[in-house]
């Protein structure tokens, strides 16, 4: 029998800055599928694989970092943890905090987080504080609370989050047997691009891979501070997960881009929604809008002739589509329900079989 996956701390123990006897708080996160993508491979005339992070326990990549951050906070004797969030961090943090008997405190932008993510934090028993402001203001408040009160900050400015999230790069190389030529991902607060780049470099330093990918990051056009080179005070996009105007890891994201010879560009909401639809309808993978920014970016680059043929490309899709069903459904033509009597012929007719 194949042994069960043990979560990213235990699977990649040698790469974790944790004591050997630490009490590991895990939901067996990681070990997510790397799925070959036919549509994207044809479009780029390469081999494209999608890293489906929505398969993590709370439906996003945040679980990789949260297992390490919560394990560390618990080991340090914390009683409460705080985070700012556009939704996924809070869904993940509350799940791990409750397993560790830590009190979760969550600050989210009022009215700007998807219902599914809010439901997760509520079901995990969190105190959710809705702030009149965006993610950037929530992060500022969280930092201040952690500074002045006995609560541990578990946003990605906490280095343990990055240590956990870098394991996605390890998994990609473990499956492909080599590093990709290009790795594509969405960029919000810029922790994840920082983490992937760290993971790719660590595996090369350990001699497990012998090359590094170009890092391609994509922001939403109304929330693209790194692309525009300025803080966006009123970020705007339907992709609420990445609605961030002043990313905490801004400089580290630029380093990942520049050291890898990569790029950080913007995609419009229309491109994001189209990529989300196409990924669902052509590849069978339903992701949330923020996650589709990576796919939208790759599609735009391919259509502009900016992708050389024959490359191996990996694309992270960061969160599950079920977290936010309102955005995609409200941006497509309404679907007329077909209602029939209990009758085979009526069913056949409705299905277009007759
Ligand atoms: N994709 C999704 C689905 C996200 O939730 C986030 C960030 C990102 C991409 C961007 O990752 O911030 O590391 O550059 N969500 C955070 C949150 C901000 O609060 O859930 P990043």
PDB file of N, CA, C and O in Angstrom, residues 36-49 282-283 298-299 302-303 307-311 313:
ATOM      1  N   UNK A  36      -1.480  17.859 -16.455  1.00  0.00           N
ATOM      2  CA  UNK A  36      -1.122  18.284 -17.810  1.00  0.00           C
ATOM      3  C   UNK A  36      -2.309  19.005 -18.446  1.00  0.00           C
ATOM      4  O   UNK A  36      -3.442  18.556 -18.335  1.00  0.00           O
ATOM      5  N   UNK A  37      -2.045  20.142 -19.074  1.00  0.00           N
ATOM      6  CA  UNK A  37      -3.116  20.977 -19.620  1.00  0.00           C
ATOM      7  C   UNK A  37      -3.023  21.014 -21.145  1.00  0.00           C
ATOM      8  O   UNK A  37      -2.130  21.651 -21.700  1.00  0.00           O
ATOM      9  N   UNK A  38      -3.969  20.343 -21.793  1.00  0.00           N
ATOM     10  CA  UNK A  38      -3.901  20.196 -23.259  1.00  0.00           C
ATOM     11  C   UNK A  38      -4.128  21.517 -23.981  1.00  0.00           C
ATOM     12  O   UNK A  38      -3.389  21.889 -24.878  1.00  0.00           O
ATOM     13  N   UNK A  39      -5.184  22.220 -23.542  1.00  0.00           N
ATOM     14  CA  UNK A  39      -5.505  23.503 -24.181  1.00  0.00           C
ATOM     15  C   UNK A  39      -4.322  24.479 -24.085  1.00  0.00           C
ATOM     16  O   UNK A  39      -3.898  25.066 -25.088  1.00  0.00           O
ATOM     17  N   UNK A  40      -3.766  24.619 -22.904  1.00  0.00           N
ATOM     18  CA  UNK A  40      -2.664  25.570 -22.721  1.00  0.00           C
ATOM     19  C   UNK A  40      -1.392  25.094 -23.420  1.00  0.00           C
ATOM     20  O   UNK A  40      -0.599  25.910 -23.908  1.00  0.00           O
ATOM     21  N   UNK A  41      -1.201  23.791 -23.495  1.00  0.00           N
ATOM     22  CA  UNK A  41      -0.021  23.266 -24.193  1.00  0.00           C
ATOM     23  C   UNK A  41      -0.105  23.581 -25.680  1.00  0.00           C
ATOM     24  O   UNK A  41       0.878  24.019 -26.298  1.00  0.00           O
ATOM     25  N   UNK A  42      -1.302  23.375 -26.259  1.00  0.00           N
ATOM     26  CA  UNK A  42      -1.467  23.694 -27.686  1.00  0.00           C
ATOM     27  C   UNK A  42      -1.272  25.177 -27.933  1.00  0.00           C
ATOM     28  O   UNK A  42      -0.608  25.587 -28.886  1.00  0.00           O
ATOM     29  N   UNK A  43      -1.831  25.978 -27.038  1.00  0.00           N
ATOM     30  CA  UNK A  43      -1.767  27.430 -27.207  1.00  0.00           C
ATOM     31  C   UNK A  43      -0.325  27.950 -27.163  1.00  0.00           C
ATOM     32  O   UNK A  43       0.051  28.853 -27.907  1.00  0.00           O
ATOM     33  N   UNK A  44       0.481  27.356 -26.306  1.00  0.00           N
ATOM     34  CA  UNK A  44       1.861  27.842 -26.133  1.00  0.00           C
ATOM     35  C   UNK A  44       2.864  27.042 -26.962  1.00  0.00           C
ATOM     36  O   UNK A  44       4.049  27.368 -26.985  1.00  0.00           O
ATOM     37  N   UNK A  45       2.394  25.985 -27.603  1.00  0.00           N
ATOM     38  CA  UNK A  45       3.251  25.033 -28.332  1.00  0.00           C
ATOM     39  C   UNK A  45       4.388  24.518 -27.427  1.00  0.00           C
ATOM     40  O   UNK A  45       5.549  24.423 -27.811  1.00  0.00           O
ATOM     41  N   UNK A  46       3.986  24.242 -26.177  1.00  0.00           N
ATOM     42  CA  UNK A  46       4.922  23.685 -25.200  1.00  0.00           C
ATOM     43  C   UNK A  46       4.219  22.620 -24.384  1.00  0.00           C
ATOM     44  O   UNK A  46       3.189  22.093 -24.802  1.00  0.00           O
ATOM     45  N   UNK A  47       4.783  22.320 -23.228  1.00  0.00           N
ATOM     46  CA  UNK A  47       4.129  21.396 -22.297  1.00  0.00           C
ATOM     47  C   UNK A  47       3.750  22.185 -21.052  1.00  0.00           C
ATOM     48  O   UNK A  47       4.628  22.651 -20.317  1.00  0.00           O
ATOM     49  N   UNK A  48       2.441  22.336 -20.850  1.00  0.00           N
ATOM     50  CA  UNK A  48       1.987  23.138 -19.706  1.00  0.00           C
ATOM     51  C   UNK A  48       1.326  22.229 -18.666  1.00  0.00           C
ATOM     52  O   UNK A  48       0.516  21.369 -19.007  1.00  0.00           O
ATOM     53  N   UNK A  49       1.708  22.442 -17.410  1.00  0.00           N
ATOM     54  CA  UNK A  49       1.138  21.685 -16.297  1.00  0.00           C
ATOM     55  C   UNK A  49       0.557  22.672 -15.286  1.00  0.00           C
ATOM     56  O   UNK A  49       1.174  23.689 -14.983  1.00  0.00           O
ATOM     57  N   UNK A 282     -12.441  23.808 -20.674  1.00  0.00           N
ATOM     58  CA  UNK A 282     -11.501  23.070 -21.543  1.00  0.00           C
ATOM     59  C   UNK A 282     -10.613  22.108 -20.774  1.00  0.00           C
ATOM     60  O   UNK A 282     -10.155  21.109 -21.313  1.00  0.00           O
ATOM     61  N   UNK A 283     -10.323  22.413 -19.513  1.00  0.00           N
ATOM     62  CA  UNK A 283      -9.408  21.549 -18.756  1.00  0.00           C
ATOM     63  C   UNK A 283     -10.091  20.842 -17.587  1.00  0.00           C
ATOM     64  O   UNK A 283      -9.473  20.007 -16.920  1.00  0.00           O
ATOM     65  N   UNK A 298      -0.665  33.876 -18.982  1.00  0.00           N
ATOM     66  CA  UNK A 298       0.011  32.970 -19.924  1.00  0.00           C
ATOM     67  C   UNK A 298      -0.666  33.016 -21.291  1.00  0.00           C
ATOM     68  O   UNK A 298       0.006  33.056 -22.331  1.00  0.00           O
ATOM     69  N   UNK A 299      -1.997  33.050 -21.289  1.00  0.00           N
ATOM     70  CA  UNK A 299      -2.744  33.119 -22.550  1.00  0.00           C
ATOM     71  C   UNK A 299      -2.380  34.402 -23.302  1.00  0.00           C
ATOM     72  O   UNK A 299      -2.081  34.373 -24.501  1.00  0.00           O
ATOM     73  N   UNK A 302       1.087  34.179 -24.721  1.00  0.00           N
ATOM     74  CA  UNK A 302       1.132  33.270 -25.878  1.00  0.00           C
ATOM     75  C   UNK A 302       0.545  33.961 -27.101  1.00  0.00           C
ATOM     76  O   UNK A 302       1.115  33.905 -28.202  1.00  0.00           O
ATOM     77  N   UNK A 303      -0.577  34.638 -26.906  1.00  0.00           N
ATOM     78  CA  UNK A 303      -1.227  35.310 -28.042  1.00  0.00           C
ATOM     79  C   UNK A 303      -0.386  36.458 -28.575  1.00  0.00           C
ATOM     80  O   UNK A 303      -0.474  36.798 -29.754  1.00  0.00           O
ATOM     81  N   UNK A 307       5.833  33.645 -25.927  1.00  0.00           N
ATOM     82  CA  UNK A 307       6.226  32.350 -25.356  1.00  0.00           C
ATOM     83  C   UNK A 307       6.937  31.541 -26.442  1.00  0.00           C
ATOM     84  O   UNK A 307       6.334  31.184 -27.454  1.00  0.00           O
ATOM     85  N   UNK A 308       8.206  31.281 -26.223  1.00  0.00           N
ATOM     86  CA  UNK A 308       8.933  30.465 -27.209  1.00  0.00           C
ATOM     87  C   UNK A 308       8.393  29.041 -27.210  1.00  0.00           C
ATOM     88  O   UNK A 308       8.104  28.501 -26.148  1.00  0.00           O
ATOM     89  N   UNK A 309       8.261  28.424 -28.388  1.00  0.00           N
ATOM     90  CA  UNK A 309       7.752  27.057 -28.431  1.00  0.00           C
ATOM     91  C   UNK A 309       8.691  26.073 -27.727  1.00  0.00           C
ATOM     92  O   UNK A 309       9.889  26.343 -27.567  1.00  0.00           O
ATOM     93  N   UNK A 310       8.113  24.933 -27.321  1.00  0.00           N
ATOM     94  CA  UNK A 310       8.929  23.832 -26.817  1.00  0.00           C
ATOM     95  C   UNK A 310       9.333  23.921 -25.352  1.00  0.00           C
ATOM     96  O   UNK A 310      10.176  23.154 -24.898  1.00  0.00           O
ATOM     97  N   UNK A 311       8.731  24.828 -24.622  1.00  0.00           N
ATOM     98  CA  UNK A 311       9.141  24.981 -23.218  1.00  0.00           C
ATOM     99  C   UNK A 311       8.230  24.191 -22.268  1.00  0.00           C
ATOM    100  O   UNK A 311       7.071  23.932 -22.576  1.00  0.00           O
ATOM    101  N   UNK A 313       6.236  24.528 -18.974  1.00  0.00           N
ATOM    102  CA  UNK A 313       5.694  25.660 -18.219  1.00  0.00           C
ATOM    103  C   UNK A 313       4.770  25.127 -17.119  1.00  0.00           C
ATOM    104  O   UNK A 313       3.905  24.287 -17.382  1.00  0.00           O
TER     105      UNK A 313
END
